[in-house]
Short mmCIF file of C-alpha atoms in Angstrom, two decimals:
data_model
loop_
_atom_site.label_atom_id
_atom_site.label_comp_id
_atom_site.label_asym_id
_atom_site.label_seq_id
_atom_site.Cartn_x
_atom_site.Cartn_y
_atom_site.Cartn_z
CA MET A 1 67.51 116.09 138.17
CA ASN A 2 65.00 118.91 138.74
CA ARG A 3 62.34 118.50 141.43
CA ASN A 4 58.90 120.00 140.93
CA GLU A 5 56.06 120.66 143.37
CA VAL A 6 52.43 120.61 142.31
CA ASN A 7 49.96 122.03 144.82
CA ILE A 8 46.49 120.50 145.14
CA ARG A 9 43.89 122.48 147.09
CA TYR A 10 40.63 120.98 148.32
CA VAL A 11 37.99 122.68 146.28
CA SER A 12 35.38 120.48 144.62
CA ALA A 13 37.24 118.24 142.15
CA HIS A 14 36.26 119.48 138.70
CA ILE A 15 37.61 118.75 135.24
CA GLY A 16 39.54 122.01 135.10
CA TYR A 17 42.18 120.05 137.04
CA PHE A 18 42.93 118.10 133.85
CA VAL A 19 45.06 121.08 132.75
CA PRO A 20 47.74 120.84 135.49
CA LEU A 21 47.44 117.07 135.89
CA THR A 22 48.06 116.48 132.18
CA LYS A 23 51.09 118.78 132.36
CA ILE A 24 52.66 116.38 134.86
CA ALA A 25 53.15 113.95 131.96
CA ASP A 26 55.38 116.56 130.29
CA PHE A 27 57.41 116.95 133.49
CA LEU A 28 57.96 113.19 133.77
CA ARG A 29 58.90 113.01 130.09
CA ALA A 30 61.54 115.64 130.79
CA GLY A 31 62.97 113.57 133.65
CA VAL A 32 61.58 115.79 136.42
CA GLU A 33 60.83 114.34 139.87
CA VAL A 34 57.28 115.41 140.76
CA THR A 35 55.97 116.00 144.29
CA VAL A 36 52.21 116.45 144.70
CA LEU A 37 51.34 118.49 147.78
CA LEU A 38 48.02 117.54 149.36
CA ALA A 39 47.42 120.87 151.06
CA ASP A 40 45.38 119.78 154.07
CA VAL A 41 46.48 122.63 156.36
CA HIS A 42 45.87 125.18 153.61
CA ALA A 43 42.41 123.68 153.07
CA PHE A 44 41.65 124.05 156.79
CA LEU A 45 42.78 127.70 156.74
CA ASP A 46 40.98 128.49 153.48
CA ASN A 47 37.70 129.37 155.19
CA LEU A 48 38.00 127.80 158.66
CA LYS A 49 34.65 126.06 158.06
CA ALA A 50 35.90 122.51 157.63
CA PRO A 51 37.29 120.95 160.85
CA LEU A 52 40.57 119.08 160.63
CA GLU A 53 38.78 115.73 161.00
CA LEU A 54 36.74 116.49 157.88
CA VAL A 55 39.82 117.73 156.01
CA ALA A 56 41.54 114.40 156.77
CA HIS A 57 38.73 112.55 154.98
CA ARG A 58 38.98 114.98 152.05
CA THR A 59 42.71 114.37 151.84
CA LYS A 60 42.04 110.68 151.39
CA TYR A 61 39.24 111.38 148.91
CA TYR A 62 41.47 113.63 146.81
CA LYS A 63 44.18 111.03 146.66
CA PHE A 64 41.64 108.55 145.28
CA ILE A 65 40.63 111.14 142.65
CA LEU A 66 44.21 111.96 141.69
CA LEU A 67 45.29 108.33 141.36
CA ALA A 68 42.25 107.57 139.19
CA VAL A 69 42.88 110.59 136.96
CA PHE A 70 46.59 109.81 136.59
CA LYS A 71 45.81 106.22 135.60
CA SER A 72 43.20 107.42 133.09
CA LEU A 73 45.90 109.65 131.56
CA GLY A 74 48.51 106.89 131.54
CA ILE A 75 50.77 108.74 134.00
CA PRO A 76 52.82 106.27 136.12
CA THR A 77 51.83 106.92 139.74
CA SER A 78 54.93 105.08 141.00
CA LYS A 79 56.97 108.08 139.86
CA LEU A 80 54.95 110.58 141.89
CA ARG A 81 55.59 111.54 145.51
CA PHE A 82 52.49 112.52 147.51
CA VAL A 83 53.07 114.67 150.60
CA GLU A 84 50.48 115.92 153.07
CA GLY A 85 51.15 119.46 154.20
CA SER A 86 50.53 118.62 157.85
CA SER A 87 53.47 116.18 157.77
CA TYR A 88 55.89 119.12 157.93
CA GLN A 89 53.83 122.31 158.40
CA LEU A 90 53.18 121.52 162.07
CA THR A 91 56.82 120.87 162.95
CA LYS A 92 58.96 123.06 165.20
CA GLU A 93 61.37 123.91 162.36
CA TYR A 94 58.65 125.01 159.97
CA ASN A 95 56.93 127.17 162.53
CA LEU A 96 60.17 128.85 163.56
CA ASP A 97 60.76 129.71 159.91
CA ASN A 98 57.20 130.97 159.70
CA TYR A 99 57.87 133.29 162.66
CA ARG A 100 61.06 134.48 160.98
CA LEU A 101 59.09 135.17 157.83
CA CYS A 102 56.39 137.05 159.73
CA SER A 103 59.02 139.28 161.33
CA ILE A 104 60.24 140.63 157.97
CA VAL A 105 57.11 140.63 155.79
CA THR A 106 55.29 143.92 155.35
CA GLU A 107 51.55 144.07 155.89
CA HIS A 108 51.10 145.22 152.30
CA ASP A 109 53.03 142.27 150.82
CA ALA A 110 51.25 139.75 153.06
CA LYS A 111 47.79 140.97 152.06
CA LYS A 112 48.72 141.14 148.38
CA ALA A 113 50.15 137.61 148.33
CA GLY A 114 47.15 136.09 150.11
CA ALA A 115 44.50 137.93 148.15
CA GLU A 116 43.44 134.96 146.01
CA VAL A 117 44.68 131.73 147.60
CA VAL A 118 45.75 130.48 151.00
CA LYS A 119 49.35 129.45 150.40
CA GLN A 120 52.71 129.43 152.14
CA ALA A 121 55.98 130.38 150.46
CA LEU A 122 57.94 128.11 152.81
CA ASP A 123 56.51 124.98 151.15
CA GLU A 124 59.05 125.28 148.36
CA GLN A 125 61.90 125.00 150.82
CA TYR A 126 60.46 122.19 152.92
CA LEU A 127 59.52 120.09 149.91
CA ASP A 128 63.05 120.57 148.55
CA CYS A 129 61.81 121.53 145.08
CA ASP A 130 63.61 123.44 142.35
CA PHE A 131 60.47 124.87 140.81
CA GLN A 132 56.78 125.03 141.60
CA PHE A 133 53.85 124.59 139.24
CA GLY A 134 50.39 126.03 139.80
CA GLY A 135 47.58 128.06 138.30
CA VAL A 136 47.87 131.74 137.39
CA ASP A 137 45.71 132.43 140.45
CA GLN A 138 48.85 131.68 142.50
CA ARG A 139 50.96 134.30 140.72
CA LYS A 140 51.03 136.69 143.68
CA ILE A 141 52.22 134.10 146.19
CA PHE A 142 54.86 132.95 143.70
CA THR A 143 56.11 136.53 143.43
CA PHE A 144 56.10 136.76 147.22
CA ALA A 145 58.19 133.58 147.51
CA GLU A 146 60.75 134.82 144.98
CA LEU A 147 61.16 138.00 147.04
CA TYR A 148 61.19 136.65 150.60
CA LEU A 149 62.77 133.16 150.54
CA PRO A 150 66.22 134.58 149.68
CA ARG A 151 65.85 136.98 152.63
CA LEU A 152 65.60 133.92 154.89
CA GLY A 153 68.75 132.52 153.34
CA TYR A 154 66.95 130.03 151.08
CA ALA A 155 67.28 129.56 147.33
CA LYS A 156 65.04 131.43 144.91
CA ARG A 157 62.84 128.98 143.02
CA ALA A 158 61.41 129.16 139.51
CA HIS A 159 57.63 129.12 138.96
CA LEU A 160 55.52 127.76 136.12
CA MET A 161 51.83 128.55 135.74
CA ASN A 162 48.93 127.14 133.77
CA PRO A 163 45.87 129.13 132.64
CA MET A 164 42.59 128.69 134.47
CA VAL A 165 39.90 126.96 132.42
CA PRO A 166 36.90 129.24 131.80
CA GLY A 167 33.59 128.16 133.26
CA LEU A 168 30.68 126.88 131.20
CA GLY A 169 28.88 130.16 131.64
CA GLY A 170 31.91 132.35 131.01
CA GLY A 171 34.45 133.56 133.58
CA LYS A 172 36.58 131.22 135.73
CA MET A 173 35.47 127.62 136.26
CA SER A 174 34.48 127.88 139.92
CA SER A 175 33.90 125.21 142.54
CA SER A 176 31.36 127.46 144.23
CA ASP A 177 29.21 127.61 141.08
CA PRO A 178 27.94 124.11 140.19
CA ASN A 179 26.65 125.33 136.83
CA SER A 180 30.09 126.54 135.74
CA LYS A 181 31.88 123.21 136.16
CA ILE A 182 31.76 119.49 135.54
CA ASP A 183 32.89 117.24 138.37
CA PHE A 184 35.06 114.17 137.82
CA LEU A 185 32.25 111.89 138.99
CA ASP A 186 29.36 113.51 137.09
CA SER A 187 27.25 111.00 135.17
CA PRO A 188 27.09 111.07 131.35
CA ALA A 189 23.56 112.51 131.56
CA VAL A 190 24.71 115.33 133.84
CA VAL A 191 27.72 116.05 131.62
CA ARG A 192 25.56 116.32 128.51
CA LYS A 193 23.01 118.50 130.30
CA LYS A 194 25.68 120.92 131.55
CA ILE A 195 27.39 121.16 128.16
CA LYS A 196 24.04 121.64 126.41
CA SER A 197 23.22 124.63 128.63
CA ALA A 198 26.74 126.12 128.47
CA PHE A 199 27.28 129.55 126.94
CA CYS A 200 28.60 129.01 123.41
CA GLU A 201 27.56 131.89 121.20
CA GLU A 202 27.93 131.32 117.47
CA GLY A 203 31.13 132.89 116.14
CA ASN A 204 32.25 134.03 119.61
CA VAL A 205 35.76 132.74 120.34
CA ALA A 206 36.70 135.36 122.96
CA ASP A 207 34.37 134.26 125.76
CA ASN A 208 33.58 130.61 125.17
CA GLY A 209 34.16 128.03 127.92
CA VAL A 210 33.32 125.09 125.65
CA LEU A 211 35.86 126.14 123.03
CA SER A 212 38.46 126.90 125.71
CA PHE A 213 38.07 123.42 127.18
CA VAL A 214 38.85 121.88 123.81
CA SER A 215 42.01 124.00 123.65
CA ALA A 216 43.19 123.54 127.25
CA VAL A 217 42.22 119.91 127.92
CA LEU A 218 40.91 117.77 125.08
CA ILE A 219 43.46 118.57 122.38
CA PRO A 220 46.50 118.32 124.73
CA ILE A 221 45.28 114.90 125.91
CA SER A 222 44.70 113.85 122.31
CA GLN A 223 48.24 114.94 121.42
CA LEU A 224 49.60 113.08 124.46
CA ARG A 225 47.95 109.87 123.30
CA ILE A 226 49.11 110.25 119.69
CA GLU A 227 52.71 110.81 120.82
CA ARG A 228 52.53 107.77 123.10
CA ARG A 229 51.40 105.63 120.17
CA HIS A 230 54.58 106.64 118.40
CA GLY A 231 56.70 105.97 121.47
CA ASP A 232 57.42 109.68 122.05
CA THR A 233 57.50 109.72 125.85
CA GLY A 234 60.96 111.15 126.46
CA ALA A 235 62.54 110.03 129.73
CA ASP A 236 59.31 108.40 130.94
CA SER A 237 59.49 104.86 129.55
CA GLU A 238 56.68 103.77 131.91
CA GLU A 239 54.08 106.18 130.54
CA GLY A 240 50.92 104.37 129.53
CA GLN A 241 51.69 101.08 131.29
CA GLU A 242 49.08 101.70 134.00
CA ALA A 243 46.60 103.34 131.64
CA VAL A 244 42.94 102.40 132.02
CA GLY A 245 40.02 103.18 129.74
CA ASP A 246 39.98 104.12 126.06
CA GLN A 247 43.35 105.69 125.26
CA SER A 248 42.58 106.73 121.69
CA PRO A 249 42.68 110.42 120.70
CA PHE A 250 39.42 112.32 120.29
CA ALA A 251 39.23 111.55 116.59
CA LEU A 252 36.54 109.65 114.71
CA GLU A 253 37.28 106.33 113.05
CA GLY A 254 38.75 106.94 109.62
CA ALA A 255 39.94 110.46 110.48
CA PRO A 256 43.08 111.68 108.67
CA GLU A 257 46.44 110.94 110.29
CA GLY A 258 47.32 113.61 112.87
CA THR A 259 43.71 114.49 113.73
CA VAL A 260 43.49 115.67 117.35
CA PHE A 261 39.77 116.43 117.41
CA SER A 262 36.85 115.34 115.26
CA ILE A 263 33.28 116.58 115.14
CA TYR A 264 30.62 114.27 113.79
CA ARG A 265 28.10 115.73 111.35
CA LYS A 266 25.65 114.01 109.04
CA GLU A 267 26.46 114.13 105.34
CA ASP A 268 23.35 116.29 104.87
CA PHE A 269 25.10 118.99 106.92
CA GLY A 270 28.47 118.76 105.20
CA GLY A 271 29.93 115.65 106.81
CA SER A 272 32.25 115.27 109.78
CA LEU A 273 35.04 117.73 110.53
CA HIS A 274 38.59 116.77 111.47
CA TYR A 275 41.18 119.11 112.97
CA SER A 276 44.91 118.71 113.42
CA THR A 277 45.27 121.97 115.37
CA PHE A 278 43.07 124.05 117.65
CA LYS A 279 43.60 127.10 115.41
CA GLU A 280 41.82 125.33 112.55
CA LEU A 281 38.86 124.54 114.78
CA GLU A 282 38.79 128.05 116.24
CA ASP A 283 38.84 129.62 112.78
CA ASP A 284 35.93 127.47 111.61
CA PHE A 285 33.92 128.41 114.68
CA GLU A 286 34.69 132.12 114.33
CA ASN A 287 33.72 132.01 110.64
CA LYS A 288 30.52 130.14 111.56
CA LYS A 289 31.49 127.05 109.59
CA LEU A 290 31.13 125.06 112.83
CA HIS A 291 27.79 125.29 114.63
CA PRO A 292 27.74 125.55 118.46
CA MET A 293 25.46 122.53 118.80
CA ASP A 294 27.82 120.31 116.78
CA LEU A 295 30.74 121.52 118.91
CA LYS A 296 28.83 120.92 122.15
CA THR A 297 27.86 117.39 121.13
CA ALA A 298 31.46 116.48 120.28
CA VAL A 299 32.79 118.01 123.49
CA ALA A 300 30.19 116.24 125.63
CA ASP A 301 31.06 112.90 123.96
CA ALA A 302 34.78 113.49 124.60
CA ILE A 303 34.25 114.40 128.27
CA VAL A 304 32.05 111.36 128.85
CA LYS A 305 34.79 109.19 127.33
CA LEU A 306 37.45 110.95 129.42
CA LEU A 307 35.57 110.51 132.71
CA ASP A 308 34.39 106.94 132.14
CA PRO A 309 37.43 105.15 133.72
CA ILE A 310 37.36 107.56 136.69
CA ARG A 311 33.69 106.91 137.42
CA LYS A 312 34.27 103.19 136.95
CA ALA A 313 37.13 103.21 139.47
CA PHE A 314 34.86 104.99 141.95
CA GLU A 315 31.99 102.53 141.49
CA GLU A 316 34.33 99.56 141.98
CA SER A 317 35.86 100.88 145.22
CA GLU A 318 33.76 100.56 148.37
CA GLU A 319 36.52 102.33 150.31
CA TRP A 320 36.42 105.32 147.98
CA LYS A 321 32.60 105.54 148.16
CA THR A 322 32.71 105.38 151.96
CA THR A 323 35.41 108.06 152.02
CA GLU A 324 33.33 110.32 149.80
CA LYS A 325 30.41 110.18 152.24
CA LEU A 326 32.73 111.05 155.11
CA ALA A 327 34.47 113.81 153.17
CA TYR A 328 31.31 115.44 151.84
CA PRO A 329 28.46 114.51 154.18
CA ASP A 330 24.91 115.27 153.11
CA PRO A 331 24.04 118.61 154.80
CA ASN A 332 20.35 117.65 154.78
CA ALA A 333 20.85 114.23 156.36
CA LYS A 334 19.10 113.79 159.68
CA PRO A 335 21.15 112.40 162.55
CA GLU A 336 20.37 108.81 163.43
CA LYS A 337 18.35 108.40 166.58
CA LYS A 338 19.95 106.21 169.18
CA LYS A 339 17.83 103.29 170.32
CA LYS A 340 17.08 103.17 174.02
CA GLY A 341 18.66 100.15 175.69
#
């Protein structure tokens, strides 16, 4: 059986993560053993601004987020192995291998591999995985690993990559730009406000974050749910058993069989639209048969529905809420004054 590693880095948890997290369902359906790396050491090294104590709280917070998202997608968490990077990255063996690696890596290759993300090629070996899955922003470190791990006497791994979801204003969905992303715990009002203000030029399909989100997240999840209804879950017989929230596809009531995305419109404006493929939707938008405001409204409704069980899980967990405050303390909060005894 193949073993796969999925790397989770501690940027602000936004809905772009639905792309790789949904893909895990495909891995499980194919009989793959999935290891999720909670990259606490990488997060500490990312900018050296968050102390290890704070990173520990964020590790716990991220695990809450991931478990809630997996359950909302119907992915059986019992089949996932969560590993904290610090559990092996601080060991004698790992560090000796790191020194060995440093002794043979050229300065050029090291700078090139670390240009976009803080990552370590040795993780593949120490997590005993056959292939690693990550975003295209990790392409350079993947190339680095394929070149250097064999030089240390370790096996060359395969690498799979998912596209990065464009931001709401165009360009990459970035954690550093709050206006470009929607967080997992954003309220329905905030979601609708962000989608309403998103760049979505009529007829423009080349640079459209709203349209791209439909393609990369909403339609794949819709297809996942339709397949599950028909029992098409491959090797993963447990898929959907832990599912929480509304598990119906993003199709309106009465939509034709096979609809993966519907857009409500009043009869005065031509009636609702139903799509069985993204290409159909994209063509309608490009030919201006689908208005940006109608698309935005449908996308906002779908995201609110998608995030509802995650927000609910957060509100029902005092431990999670306490962890969030510890992981992301209010920078404007004034320290409590100690009472004189």
